[in-house]
Short mmCIF file of C-alpha atoms and ligand atoms in Angstrom, two decimals:
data_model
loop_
_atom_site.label_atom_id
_atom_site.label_comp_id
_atom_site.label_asym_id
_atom_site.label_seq_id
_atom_site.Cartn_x
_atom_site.Cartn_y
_atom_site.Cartn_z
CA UNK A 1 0.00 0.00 0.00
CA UNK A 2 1.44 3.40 -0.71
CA UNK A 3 1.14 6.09 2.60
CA UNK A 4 -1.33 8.15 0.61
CA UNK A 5 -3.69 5.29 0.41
CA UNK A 6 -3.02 4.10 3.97
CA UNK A 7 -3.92 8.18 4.57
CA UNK A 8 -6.39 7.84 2.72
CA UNK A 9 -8.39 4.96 4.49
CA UNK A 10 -8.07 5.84 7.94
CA UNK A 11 -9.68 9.34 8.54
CA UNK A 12 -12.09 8.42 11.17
CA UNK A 13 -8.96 7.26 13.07
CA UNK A 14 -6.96 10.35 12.73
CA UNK A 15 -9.71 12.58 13.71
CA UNK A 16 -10.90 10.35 17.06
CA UNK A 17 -7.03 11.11 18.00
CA UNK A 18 -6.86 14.23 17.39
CA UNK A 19 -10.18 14.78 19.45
CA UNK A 20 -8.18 13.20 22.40
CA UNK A 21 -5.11 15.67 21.97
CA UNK A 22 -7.59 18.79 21.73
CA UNK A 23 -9.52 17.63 25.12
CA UNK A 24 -6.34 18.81 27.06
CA UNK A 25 -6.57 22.47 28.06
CA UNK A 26 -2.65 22.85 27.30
CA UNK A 27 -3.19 26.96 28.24
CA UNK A 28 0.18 28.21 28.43
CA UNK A 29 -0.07 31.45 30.29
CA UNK A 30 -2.17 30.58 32.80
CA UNK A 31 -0.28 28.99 35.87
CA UNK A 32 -3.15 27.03 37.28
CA UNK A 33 -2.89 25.00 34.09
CA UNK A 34 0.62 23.77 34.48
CA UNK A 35 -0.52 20.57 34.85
CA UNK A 36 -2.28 20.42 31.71
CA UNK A 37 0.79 21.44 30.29
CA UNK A 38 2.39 18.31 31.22
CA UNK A 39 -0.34 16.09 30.07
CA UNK A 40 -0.44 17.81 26.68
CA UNK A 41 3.80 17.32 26.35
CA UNK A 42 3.54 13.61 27.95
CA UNK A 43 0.35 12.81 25.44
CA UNK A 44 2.44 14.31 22.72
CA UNK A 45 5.39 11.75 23.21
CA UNK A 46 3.30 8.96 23.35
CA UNK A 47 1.68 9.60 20.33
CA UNK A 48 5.45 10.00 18.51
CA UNK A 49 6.64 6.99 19.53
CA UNK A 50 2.78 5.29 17.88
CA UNK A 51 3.22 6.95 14.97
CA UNK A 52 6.93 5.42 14.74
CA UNK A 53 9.66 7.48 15.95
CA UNK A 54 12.10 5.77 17.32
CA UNK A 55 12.66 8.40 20.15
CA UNK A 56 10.68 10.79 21.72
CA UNK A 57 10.82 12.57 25.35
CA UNK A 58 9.91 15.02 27.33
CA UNK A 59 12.30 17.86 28.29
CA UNK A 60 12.25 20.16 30.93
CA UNK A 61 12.45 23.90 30.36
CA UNK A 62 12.68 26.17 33.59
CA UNK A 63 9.55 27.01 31.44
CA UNK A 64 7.52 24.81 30.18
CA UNK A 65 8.74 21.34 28.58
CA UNK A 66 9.82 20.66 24.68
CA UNK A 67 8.96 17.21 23.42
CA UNK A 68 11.33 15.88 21.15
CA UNK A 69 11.39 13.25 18.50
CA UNK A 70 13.63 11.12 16.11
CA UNK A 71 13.16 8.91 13.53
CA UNK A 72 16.58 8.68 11.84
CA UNK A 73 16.16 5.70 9.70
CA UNK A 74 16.17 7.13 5.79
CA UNK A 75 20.26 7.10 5.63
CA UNK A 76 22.74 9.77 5.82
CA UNK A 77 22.27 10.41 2.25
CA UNK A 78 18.59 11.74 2.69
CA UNK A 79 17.63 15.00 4.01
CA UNK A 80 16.79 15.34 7.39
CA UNK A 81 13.38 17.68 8.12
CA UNK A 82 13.37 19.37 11.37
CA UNK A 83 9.60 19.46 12.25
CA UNK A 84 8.42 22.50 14.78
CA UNK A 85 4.85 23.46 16.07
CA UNK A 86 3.81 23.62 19.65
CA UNK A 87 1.10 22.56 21.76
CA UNK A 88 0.10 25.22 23.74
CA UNK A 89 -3.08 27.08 23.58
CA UNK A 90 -4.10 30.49 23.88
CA UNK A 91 -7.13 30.93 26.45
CA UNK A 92 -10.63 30.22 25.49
CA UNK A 93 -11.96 33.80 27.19
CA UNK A 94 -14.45 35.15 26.72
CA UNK A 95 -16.17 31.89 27.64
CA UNK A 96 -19.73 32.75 27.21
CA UNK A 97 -19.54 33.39 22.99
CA UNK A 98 -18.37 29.63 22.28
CA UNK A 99 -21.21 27.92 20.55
CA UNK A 100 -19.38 24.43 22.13
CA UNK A 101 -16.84 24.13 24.93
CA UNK A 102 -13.31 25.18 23.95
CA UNK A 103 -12.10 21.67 25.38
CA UNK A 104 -14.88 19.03 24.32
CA UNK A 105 -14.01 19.17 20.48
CA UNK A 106 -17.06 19.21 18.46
CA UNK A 107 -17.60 18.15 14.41
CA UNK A 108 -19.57 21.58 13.08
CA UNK A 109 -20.42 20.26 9.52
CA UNK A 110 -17.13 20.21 7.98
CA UNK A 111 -14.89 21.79 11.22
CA UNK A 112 -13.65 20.10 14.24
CA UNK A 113 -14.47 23.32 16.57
CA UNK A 114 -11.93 23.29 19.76
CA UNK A 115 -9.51 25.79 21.07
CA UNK A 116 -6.29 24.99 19.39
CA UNK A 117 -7.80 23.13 16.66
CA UNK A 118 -6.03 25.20 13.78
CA UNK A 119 -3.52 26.59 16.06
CA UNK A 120 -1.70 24.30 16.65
CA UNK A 121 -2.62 21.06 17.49
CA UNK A 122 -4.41 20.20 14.55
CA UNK A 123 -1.50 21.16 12.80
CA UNK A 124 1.21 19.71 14.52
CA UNK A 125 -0.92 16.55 14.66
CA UNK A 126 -0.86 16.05 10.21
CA UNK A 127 3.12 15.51 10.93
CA UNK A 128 2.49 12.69 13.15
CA UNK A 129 -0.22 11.25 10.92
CA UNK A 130 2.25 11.35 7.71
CA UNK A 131 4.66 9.64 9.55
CA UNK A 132 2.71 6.73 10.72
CA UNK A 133 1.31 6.52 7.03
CA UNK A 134 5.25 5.38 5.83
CA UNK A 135 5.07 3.74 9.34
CA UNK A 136 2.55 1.42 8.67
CA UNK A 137 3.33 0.95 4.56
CA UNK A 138 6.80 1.16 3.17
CA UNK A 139 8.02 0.75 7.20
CA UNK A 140 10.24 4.31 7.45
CA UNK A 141 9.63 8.03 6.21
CA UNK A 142 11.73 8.96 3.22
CA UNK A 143 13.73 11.33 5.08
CA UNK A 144 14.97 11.63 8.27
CA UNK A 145 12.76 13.19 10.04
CA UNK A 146 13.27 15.14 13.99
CA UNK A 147 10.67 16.70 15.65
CA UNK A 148 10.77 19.78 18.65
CA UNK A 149 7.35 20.67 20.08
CA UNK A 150 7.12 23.50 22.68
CA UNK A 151 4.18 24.59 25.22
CA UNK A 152 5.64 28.12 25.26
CA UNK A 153 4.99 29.23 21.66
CA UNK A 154 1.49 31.86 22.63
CA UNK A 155 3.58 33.21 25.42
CA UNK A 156 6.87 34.43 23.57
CA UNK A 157 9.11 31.29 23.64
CA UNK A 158 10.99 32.49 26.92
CA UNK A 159 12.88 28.66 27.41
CA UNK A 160 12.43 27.86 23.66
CA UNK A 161 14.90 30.28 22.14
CA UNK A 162 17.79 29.36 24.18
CA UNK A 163 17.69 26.18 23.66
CA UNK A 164 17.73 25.77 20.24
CA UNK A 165 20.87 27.88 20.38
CA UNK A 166 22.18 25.72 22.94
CA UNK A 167 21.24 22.46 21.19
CA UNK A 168 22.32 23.23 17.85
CA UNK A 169 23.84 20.20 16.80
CA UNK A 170 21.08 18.05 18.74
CA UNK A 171 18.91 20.21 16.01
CA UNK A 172 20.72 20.60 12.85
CA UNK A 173 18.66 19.65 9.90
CA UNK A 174 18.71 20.47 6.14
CA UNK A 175 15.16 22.20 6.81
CA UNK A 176 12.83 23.29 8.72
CA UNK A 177 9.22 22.45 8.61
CA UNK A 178 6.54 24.14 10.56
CA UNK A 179 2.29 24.09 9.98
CA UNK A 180 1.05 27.03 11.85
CA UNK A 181 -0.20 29.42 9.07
CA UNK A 182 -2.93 29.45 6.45
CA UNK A 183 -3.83 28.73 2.73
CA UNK A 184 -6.29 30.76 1.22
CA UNK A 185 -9.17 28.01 0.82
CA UNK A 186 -9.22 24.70 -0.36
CA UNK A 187 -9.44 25.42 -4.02
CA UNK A 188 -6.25 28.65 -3.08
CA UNK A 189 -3.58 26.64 -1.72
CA UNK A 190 -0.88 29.40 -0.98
CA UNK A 191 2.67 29.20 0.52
CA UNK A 192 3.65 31.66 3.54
CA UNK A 193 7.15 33.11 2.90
CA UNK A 194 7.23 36.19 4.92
CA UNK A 195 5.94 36.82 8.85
CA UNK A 196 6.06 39.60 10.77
CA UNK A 197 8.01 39.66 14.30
CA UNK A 198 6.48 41.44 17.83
CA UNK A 199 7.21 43.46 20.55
CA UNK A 200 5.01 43.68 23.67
CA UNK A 201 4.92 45.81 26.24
CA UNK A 202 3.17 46.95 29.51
CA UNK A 203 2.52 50.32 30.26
CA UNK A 204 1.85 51.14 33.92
CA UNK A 205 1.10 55.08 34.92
CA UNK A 206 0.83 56.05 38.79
CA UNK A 207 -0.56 59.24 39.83
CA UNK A 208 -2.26 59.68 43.48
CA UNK A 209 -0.97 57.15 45.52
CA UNK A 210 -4.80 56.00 46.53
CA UNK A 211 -7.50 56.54 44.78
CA UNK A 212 -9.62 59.71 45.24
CA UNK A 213 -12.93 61.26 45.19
CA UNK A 214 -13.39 62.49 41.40
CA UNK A 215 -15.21 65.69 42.86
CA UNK A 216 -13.02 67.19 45.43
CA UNK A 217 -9.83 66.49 43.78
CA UNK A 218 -11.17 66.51 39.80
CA UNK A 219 -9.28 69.48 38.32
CA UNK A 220 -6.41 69.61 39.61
CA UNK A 221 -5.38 66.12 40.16
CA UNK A 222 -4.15 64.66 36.52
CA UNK A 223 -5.89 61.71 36.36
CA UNK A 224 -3.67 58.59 34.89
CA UNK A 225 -6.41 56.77 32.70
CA UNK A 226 -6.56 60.28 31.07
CA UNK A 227 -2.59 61.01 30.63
CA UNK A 228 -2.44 57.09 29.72
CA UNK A 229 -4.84 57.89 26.58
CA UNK A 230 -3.39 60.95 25.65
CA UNK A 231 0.48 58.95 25.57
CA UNK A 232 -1.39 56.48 23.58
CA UNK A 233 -3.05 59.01 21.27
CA UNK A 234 0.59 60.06 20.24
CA UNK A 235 2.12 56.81 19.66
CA UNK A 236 0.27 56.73 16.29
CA UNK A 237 -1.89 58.99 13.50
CA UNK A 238 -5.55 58.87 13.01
CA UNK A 239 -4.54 57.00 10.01
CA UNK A 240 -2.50 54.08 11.49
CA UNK A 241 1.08 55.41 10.57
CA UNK A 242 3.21 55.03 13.85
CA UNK A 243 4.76 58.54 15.22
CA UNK A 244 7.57 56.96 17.80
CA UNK A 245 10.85 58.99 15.99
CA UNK A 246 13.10 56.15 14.28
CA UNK A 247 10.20 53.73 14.45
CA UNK A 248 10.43 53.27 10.58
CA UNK A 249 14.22 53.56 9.53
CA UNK A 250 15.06 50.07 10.03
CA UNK A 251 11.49 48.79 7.80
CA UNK A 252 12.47 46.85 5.01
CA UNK A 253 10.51 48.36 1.85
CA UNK A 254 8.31 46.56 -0.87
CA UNK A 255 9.66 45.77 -3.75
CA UNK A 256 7.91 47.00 -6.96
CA UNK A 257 7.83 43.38 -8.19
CA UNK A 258 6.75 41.72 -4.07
CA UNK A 259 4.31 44.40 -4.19
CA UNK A 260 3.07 43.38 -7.86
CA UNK A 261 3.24 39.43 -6.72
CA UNK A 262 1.20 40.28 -3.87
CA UNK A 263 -1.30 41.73 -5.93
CA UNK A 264 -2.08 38.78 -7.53
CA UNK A 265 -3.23 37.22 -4.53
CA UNK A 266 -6.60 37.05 -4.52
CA UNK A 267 -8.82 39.31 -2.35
CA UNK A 268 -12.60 39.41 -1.96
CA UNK A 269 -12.88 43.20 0.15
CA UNK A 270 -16.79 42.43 0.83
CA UNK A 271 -15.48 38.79 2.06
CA UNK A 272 -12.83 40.11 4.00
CA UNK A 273 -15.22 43.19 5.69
CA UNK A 274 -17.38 40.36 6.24
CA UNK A 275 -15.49 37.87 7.97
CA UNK A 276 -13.90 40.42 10.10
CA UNK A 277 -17.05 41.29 11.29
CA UNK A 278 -16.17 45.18 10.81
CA UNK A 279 -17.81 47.94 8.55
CA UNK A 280 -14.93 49.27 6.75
CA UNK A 281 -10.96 48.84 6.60
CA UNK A 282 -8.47 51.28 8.02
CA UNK A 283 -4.77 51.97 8.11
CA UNK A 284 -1.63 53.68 6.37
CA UNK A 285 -2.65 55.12 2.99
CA UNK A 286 -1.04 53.96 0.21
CA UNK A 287 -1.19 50.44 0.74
CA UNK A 288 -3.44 47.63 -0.04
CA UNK A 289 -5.04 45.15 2.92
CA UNK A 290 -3.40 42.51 1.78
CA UNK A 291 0.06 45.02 2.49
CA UNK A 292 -0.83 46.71 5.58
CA UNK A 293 -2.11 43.24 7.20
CA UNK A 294 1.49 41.36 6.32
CA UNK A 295 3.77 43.94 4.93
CA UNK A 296 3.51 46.87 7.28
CA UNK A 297 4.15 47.19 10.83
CA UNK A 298 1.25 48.37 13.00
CA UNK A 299 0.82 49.28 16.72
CA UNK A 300 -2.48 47.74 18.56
CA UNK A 301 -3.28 48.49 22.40
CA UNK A 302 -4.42 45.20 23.13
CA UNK A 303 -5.98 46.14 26.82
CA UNK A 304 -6.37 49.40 28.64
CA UNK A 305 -7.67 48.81 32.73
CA UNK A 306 -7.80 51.29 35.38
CA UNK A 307 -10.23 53.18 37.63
CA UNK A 308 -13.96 51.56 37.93
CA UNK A 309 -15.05 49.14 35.62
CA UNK A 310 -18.24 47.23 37.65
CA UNK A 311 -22.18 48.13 36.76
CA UNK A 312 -23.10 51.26 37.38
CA UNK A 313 -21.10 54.73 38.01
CA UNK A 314 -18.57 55.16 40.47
CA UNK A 315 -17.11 59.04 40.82
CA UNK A 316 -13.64 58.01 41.22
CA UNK A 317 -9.98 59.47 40.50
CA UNK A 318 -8.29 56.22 40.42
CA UNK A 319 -4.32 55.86 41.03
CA UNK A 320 -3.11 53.83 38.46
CA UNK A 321 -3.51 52.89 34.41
CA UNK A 322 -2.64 50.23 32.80
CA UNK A 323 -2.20 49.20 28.68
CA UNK A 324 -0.53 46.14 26.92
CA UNK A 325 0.98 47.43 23.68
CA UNK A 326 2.06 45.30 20.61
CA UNK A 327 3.47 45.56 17.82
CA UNK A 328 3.34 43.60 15.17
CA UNK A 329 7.02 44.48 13.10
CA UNK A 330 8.84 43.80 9.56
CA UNK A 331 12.20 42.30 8.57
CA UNK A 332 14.64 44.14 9.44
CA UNK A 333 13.12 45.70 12.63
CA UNK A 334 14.89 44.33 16.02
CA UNK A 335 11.76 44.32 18.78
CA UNK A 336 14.39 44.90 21.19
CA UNK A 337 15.25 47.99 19.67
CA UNK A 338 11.99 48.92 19.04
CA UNK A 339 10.88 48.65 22.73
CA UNK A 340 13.76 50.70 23.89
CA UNK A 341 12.32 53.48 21.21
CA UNK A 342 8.80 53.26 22.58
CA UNK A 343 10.21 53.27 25.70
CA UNK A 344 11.73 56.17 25.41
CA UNK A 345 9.23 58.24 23.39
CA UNK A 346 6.69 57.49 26.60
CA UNK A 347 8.99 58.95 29.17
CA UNK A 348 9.21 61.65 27.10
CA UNK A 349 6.24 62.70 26.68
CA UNK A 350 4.61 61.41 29.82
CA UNK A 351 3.61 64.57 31.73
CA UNK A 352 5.48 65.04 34.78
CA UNK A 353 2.12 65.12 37.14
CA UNK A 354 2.91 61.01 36.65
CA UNK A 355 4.92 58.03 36.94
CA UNK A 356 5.23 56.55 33.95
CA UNK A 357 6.56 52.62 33.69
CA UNK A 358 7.47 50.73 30.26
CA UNK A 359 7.88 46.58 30.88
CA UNK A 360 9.25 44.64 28.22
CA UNK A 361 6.83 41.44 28.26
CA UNK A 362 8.40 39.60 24.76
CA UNK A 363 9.17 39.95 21.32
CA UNK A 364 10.22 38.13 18.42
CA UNK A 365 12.03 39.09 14.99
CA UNK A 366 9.97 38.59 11.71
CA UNK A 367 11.12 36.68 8.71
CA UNK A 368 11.25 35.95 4.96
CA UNK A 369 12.43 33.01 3.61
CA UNK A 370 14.10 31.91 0.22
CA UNK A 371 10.97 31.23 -2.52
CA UNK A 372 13.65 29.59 -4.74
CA UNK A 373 15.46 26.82 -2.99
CA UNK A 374 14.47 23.39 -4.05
CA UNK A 375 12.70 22.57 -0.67
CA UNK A 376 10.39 25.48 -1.40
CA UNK A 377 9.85 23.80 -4.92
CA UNK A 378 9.12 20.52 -3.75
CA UNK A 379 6.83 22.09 -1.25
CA UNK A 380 4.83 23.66 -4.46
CA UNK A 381 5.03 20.54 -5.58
CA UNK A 382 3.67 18.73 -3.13
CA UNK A 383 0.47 21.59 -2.78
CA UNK A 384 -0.46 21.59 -6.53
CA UNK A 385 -0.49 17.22 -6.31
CA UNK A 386 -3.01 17.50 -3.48
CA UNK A 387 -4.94 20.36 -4.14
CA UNK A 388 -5.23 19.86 -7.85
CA UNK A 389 -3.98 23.55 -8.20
CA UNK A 390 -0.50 25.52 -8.17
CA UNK A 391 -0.20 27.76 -4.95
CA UNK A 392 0.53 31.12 -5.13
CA UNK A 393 3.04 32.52 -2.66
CA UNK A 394 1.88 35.24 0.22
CA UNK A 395 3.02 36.83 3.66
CA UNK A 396 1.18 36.75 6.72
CA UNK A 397 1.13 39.16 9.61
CA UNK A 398 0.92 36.80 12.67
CA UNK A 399 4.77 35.93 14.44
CA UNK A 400 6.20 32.49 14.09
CA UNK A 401 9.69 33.73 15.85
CA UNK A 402 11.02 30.86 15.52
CA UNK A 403 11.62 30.62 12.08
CA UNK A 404 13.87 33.64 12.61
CA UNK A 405 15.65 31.81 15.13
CA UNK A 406 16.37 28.49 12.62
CA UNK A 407 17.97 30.79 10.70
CA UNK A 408 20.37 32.50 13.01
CA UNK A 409 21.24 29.17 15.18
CA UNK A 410 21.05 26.47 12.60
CA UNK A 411 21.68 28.20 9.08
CA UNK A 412 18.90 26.60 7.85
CA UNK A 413 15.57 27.82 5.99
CA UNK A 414 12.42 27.03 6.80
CA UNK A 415 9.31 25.75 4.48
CA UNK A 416 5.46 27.19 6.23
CA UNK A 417 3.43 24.27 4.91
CA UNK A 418 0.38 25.56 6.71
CA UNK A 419 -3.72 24.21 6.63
CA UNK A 420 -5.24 26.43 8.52
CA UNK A 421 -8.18 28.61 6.95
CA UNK A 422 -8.36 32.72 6.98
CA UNK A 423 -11.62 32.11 8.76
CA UNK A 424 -10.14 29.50 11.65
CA UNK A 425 -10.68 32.33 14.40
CA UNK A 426 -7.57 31.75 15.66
CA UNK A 427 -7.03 32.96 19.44
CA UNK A 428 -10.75 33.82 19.27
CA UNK A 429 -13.86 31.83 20.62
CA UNK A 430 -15.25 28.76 18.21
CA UNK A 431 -11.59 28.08 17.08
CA UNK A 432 -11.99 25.66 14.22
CA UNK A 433 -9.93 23.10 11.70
CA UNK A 434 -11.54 21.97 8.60
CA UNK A 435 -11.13 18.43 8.62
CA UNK A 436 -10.53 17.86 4.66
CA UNK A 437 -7.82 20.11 4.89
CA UNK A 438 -6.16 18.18 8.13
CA UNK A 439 -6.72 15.22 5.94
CA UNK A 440 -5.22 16.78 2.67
CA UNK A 441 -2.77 18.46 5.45
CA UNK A 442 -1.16 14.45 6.07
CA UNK A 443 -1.46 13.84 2.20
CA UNK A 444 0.70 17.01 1.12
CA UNK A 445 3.05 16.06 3.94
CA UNK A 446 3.61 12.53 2.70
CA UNK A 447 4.19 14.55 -1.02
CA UNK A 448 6.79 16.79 0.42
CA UNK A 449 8.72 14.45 2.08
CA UNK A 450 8.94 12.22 -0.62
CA UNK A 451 9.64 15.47 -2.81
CA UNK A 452 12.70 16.20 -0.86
CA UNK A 453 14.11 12.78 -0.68
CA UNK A 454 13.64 12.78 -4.63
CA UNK A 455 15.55 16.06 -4.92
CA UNK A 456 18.49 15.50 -2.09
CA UNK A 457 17.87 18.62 -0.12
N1 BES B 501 -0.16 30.39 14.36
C1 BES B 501 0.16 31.64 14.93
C2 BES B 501 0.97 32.52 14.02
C3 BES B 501 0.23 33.01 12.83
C4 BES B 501 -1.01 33.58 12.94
C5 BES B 501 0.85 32.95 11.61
C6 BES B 501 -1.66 34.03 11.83
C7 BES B 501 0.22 33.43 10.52
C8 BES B 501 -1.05 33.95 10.61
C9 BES B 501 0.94 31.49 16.19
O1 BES B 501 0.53 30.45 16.99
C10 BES B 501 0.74 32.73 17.02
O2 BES B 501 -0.35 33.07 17.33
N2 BES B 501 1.82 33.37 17.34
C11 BES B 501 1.80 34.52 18.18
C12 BES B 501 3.25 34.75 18.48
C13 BES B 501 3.59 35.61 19.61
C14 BES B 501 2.93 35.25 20.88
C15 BES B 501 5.10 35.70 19.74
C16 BES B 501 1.19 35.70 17.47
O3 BES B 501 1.37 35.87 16.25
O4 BES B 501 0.52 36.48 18.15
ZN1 ZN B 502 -1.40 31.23 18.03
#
C-alpha cells in the first residue's frame, strides 16, 4: 500500500485522535494550568513513539517542557526535516460566545471546533499522521525526520529560544518544517514566505498614591487613565502610521515586483469586511489590505484597565492605568530595539504630574524566507499534487519567531506548509480546523517528504 492510500483509508482514526489531543486544556499562560501542560507534552510523546519514531521525550524547560522526537532511519544520504509546532493554547476567554466548549471538540459540519484546533494542534498533529502513514506501509519516512514541540509558543518562547541555540547540533537539519499558518481556501492553496516579528509591552502610569474622590480632587489632580490615553493618542496617527521617531528607519521596503506578486493574490474586500465582522478597513494610505495586514508594521493596544469598571457609576480618580501594547514588526526591525524606542518616546512625553513605567513582556524578529530553494519547490510541488492547483506565494502578519531563530542558530531555511483557513478564528472563541484540509494536510506532507528525498535537499 502506498502512505497516501493508507492516509487515505483511515480518517475516522486520525480525527478520534486528534479529538483526544484537543480535550487537554494545554493553556500556556495561565499557571493554574501547568498541569495540563504536562499532560499535553507527555500525550504528545506517546503519540510519537505510535506513529513510529524511534525516540521521543519530554524535556524540561525552567519554562515549560519541549517534546522531542527522532526517527533517523532514511540514511545519511537523505535529508533530514526538522519538524516544529507547539502545543500550547491560547485561552478560550471570553467563555460565554463559544457555541461548544473550547475543550470538548465538536464536528460543526465540515470543522472540528476546539480551542487549538487550527492553532496548533491540529496542525502539529498532520506531521504525526504522515509519519505513521510510511510507518505502517513502506516501514520508514523517506527522510529523516526530527521533531521539537514546545508549550511556550502563545507566550513568547521564553525557554524555547535558548535552547535551540544551545542544542544546535542536537537540532541541525537540512530544513525546517513548521504548519502554523494558512492557505487561502481549499481550491487557493498558498505558501507563507514572509511573517512579521512582535514586541510587547506593559505600560503602567501612577498618579495619586490612593485613589480619590473624582469631585473634590477633579481638576487639579491629573488623572492617569486620562494622561495614559493621551500617551497612547501620540504613539500613532488617526490614520494608522506610527509617530515613535526612528520607528520606521530600520522597515524593510516593498519591492515593486513583491508588491506586484502580492497583488495577484486574490482578495474578496466584501469577504474580508465580512469575515472580520467590521464595517470598513483602516490603516496607512497607500497600501493595499493585503500590504498593511502582512507587509507593514502596526501598533495595537491590546488592553487598557484602570479606575472603575463594575455596573453602574462610580465618581472616582483612580491611582493607576494600565495598557498592553504590541506591535506587530517587519524584517529588518529588532523588537528589542523597538521597545527601547517606545520606551523612550513614553517617558518623554509622559507629563510630569505622573509616573510613567514601560515593561518589556516579549518579542520576536519577523522573517522571509528563500521562494527559490528546491525545498520550497518541492513544497509547491507537493500543494499543486493534493490540491489539484498551483499555490501562489503570500506573507502573513501573525509571528512564528522561531523561524527567525532556525535561521540565526542552525543556518537553515524554513518551508510554512500551513492548513489552517483565513476564517479559523484563531485565538478567538469557536476556534476551528476543517477536517478535509487536516486530511489533505497528512497527504501534502507525505508529497513533500517524498519530494525532498527525490531532490536531495
Ligand atoms: N499560528 C500563529 C501565528 C500566525 C497567525 C501565523 C496568523 C500566521 C497567521 C501562532 O501560533 C501565534 O499566534 N503566534 C503569536 C506569536 C507571539 C505570541 C510571539 C502571534 O502571532 O501572536
Ligand atoms: Zn497562536
Amino acid at each position: 500500500m502506498h502512505p497516501l492510500t493508507y492516509a487515505q483509508t483511515h480518517h475516522d482514526k486520525f480525527l478520534e485522535e486528534l479529538k483526544t489531543f484537543l480535550r487537554i486544556p494545554s493553556i500556556s499562560t495561565q499557571a493554574e494550568h501547568k498541569a495540563d501542560i504536562e499532560r499535553a507534552a507527555t500525550w504528545l510523546r506517546d503519540a510519537l513513539l505510535d506513529a513510529g519514531f524511534l525516540k521521543a521525550e519530554v524535556l524540561p524547560t525552567t519554562g515549560h517542557p519541549i517534546v522531542y522526537a527522532e526517527w533517523l532511519a532514511a540514511g545519511s544520504a537523505a535529508p533530514t526535516v526538522l519538524i516544529y509546532g507547539h502545543y500550547d493554547v491560547q485561552p478560550p476567554d471570553p467563555l460565554e460566545l463559544w457555541h461548544t466548549p473550547p475543550f470538548e471538540p465538536t464536528v460543526v459540519g465540515d470543522n472540528l471546533v476546539a480551542r487549538g484546533a487550527s492553532d496548533d494542534k491540529g496542525q502539529v498533529f498532520v506531521h504525526l499522521k504522515a509519519a505513521e502513514a510510511f510507518k505502517a506501509t513502506t516501514g520508514a519516512p523517506p527522510v529523516n525526520l526530527k521533531c521539537i514541540f514546545e508549550g511556550e509558543e502563545e507566550i513568547g518562547s521564553p525557554s524555547f529560544n535558548p535552547f535551540v541555540f544551545a542544542h544546535a547540533d542536537l537540532l541541525a537539519a537540512d530544513v525546517a518544517l513548521i504548519s502554523d499558518t494558512h492557505i487561502l481556501g481549499m481550491d487557493k492553496p498558498s505558501i507563507v514566505y514572509a511573517l512579521r516579528g512582535l514586541a510587547y509591552l506593559e505600560v503602567k502610569v501612577t498618579g495619586p498614591d490612593h485613589d480619590l474622590h473624582s469631585g473634590i480632587y477633579g481638576g487639579a489632580v491629573l488623572n492617569p487613565i486620562n494622561a495614559l490615553c493621551r500617551m497612547i493618542a501620540q504613539l500613532q496617527d488617526a490614520d494608522g502610521r506610527i509617530t515613535i521617531p526612528g520607528f520606521y528607519d530600520k522597515v524593510r521596503a516593498l519591492a515593486p515586483d513583491e508588491r506586484a506578486e502580492l497583488a495577484k493574490v486574490p482578495f474578496d474586500h466584501a469577504a474580508w469586511l465580512k469575515e472580520a465582522g467590521v464595517k470598513a478597513d483602516w490603516g496607512e494610505p497607500g497600501y493595499t489590505v493585503i500590504e498593511r495586514t502582512s507587509a507593514r508594521p502596526t501598533l495595537d493596544v491590546n488592553g487598557i484597565w484602570g479606575g472603575y469598571t463594575q455596573p453602574g457609576a462610580k465618581t472616582v480618580l483612580p491611582g493607576e492605568a494600565y495598557a498592553k501594547i504590541s506591535m506587530r514588526l517587519v524584517p529588518d526591525q529588532d523588537p528589542k530595539e523597538i521597545t527601547r524606542l517606545v520606551r523612550e518616546y513614553l517617558l518623554r512625553i509622559a507629563p510630569p504630574a505622573v509616573t510613567v513605567e514601560v515593561r518589556d513582556l516579549h518579542g520576536g524578529d519577523g522573517a522571509i524566507v528563500r521562494r527559490d530553494s528546491p525545498a520550497m519547490r518541492s513544497a509547491f510541488r507537493a500543494y499543486a499534487a493534493t490540491f489539484g492547483v498551483e499555490p501562489i506565494f503570500m506573507r502573513e502578519g501573525g509571528s512564528i519567531p522561531v523561524v527567525a531563530t532556525f535561521q540565526k542558530a542552525l543556518g537553515i531555511e524554513t518551508i510554512l506548509m500551513g492548513f489552517g483557513l483565513p476564517d479559523d478564528r484563531l485565538h478567538s472563541p469557536n476556534e476551528k480546523f476543517h477536517i478535509p484540509i487536516f486530511y489533505k494536510g497528512i497527504e501534502t506532507v507525505i508529497r513533500f517528504w517524498e519530494g525532498l528525498r527525490d531532490a536531495g535537499v
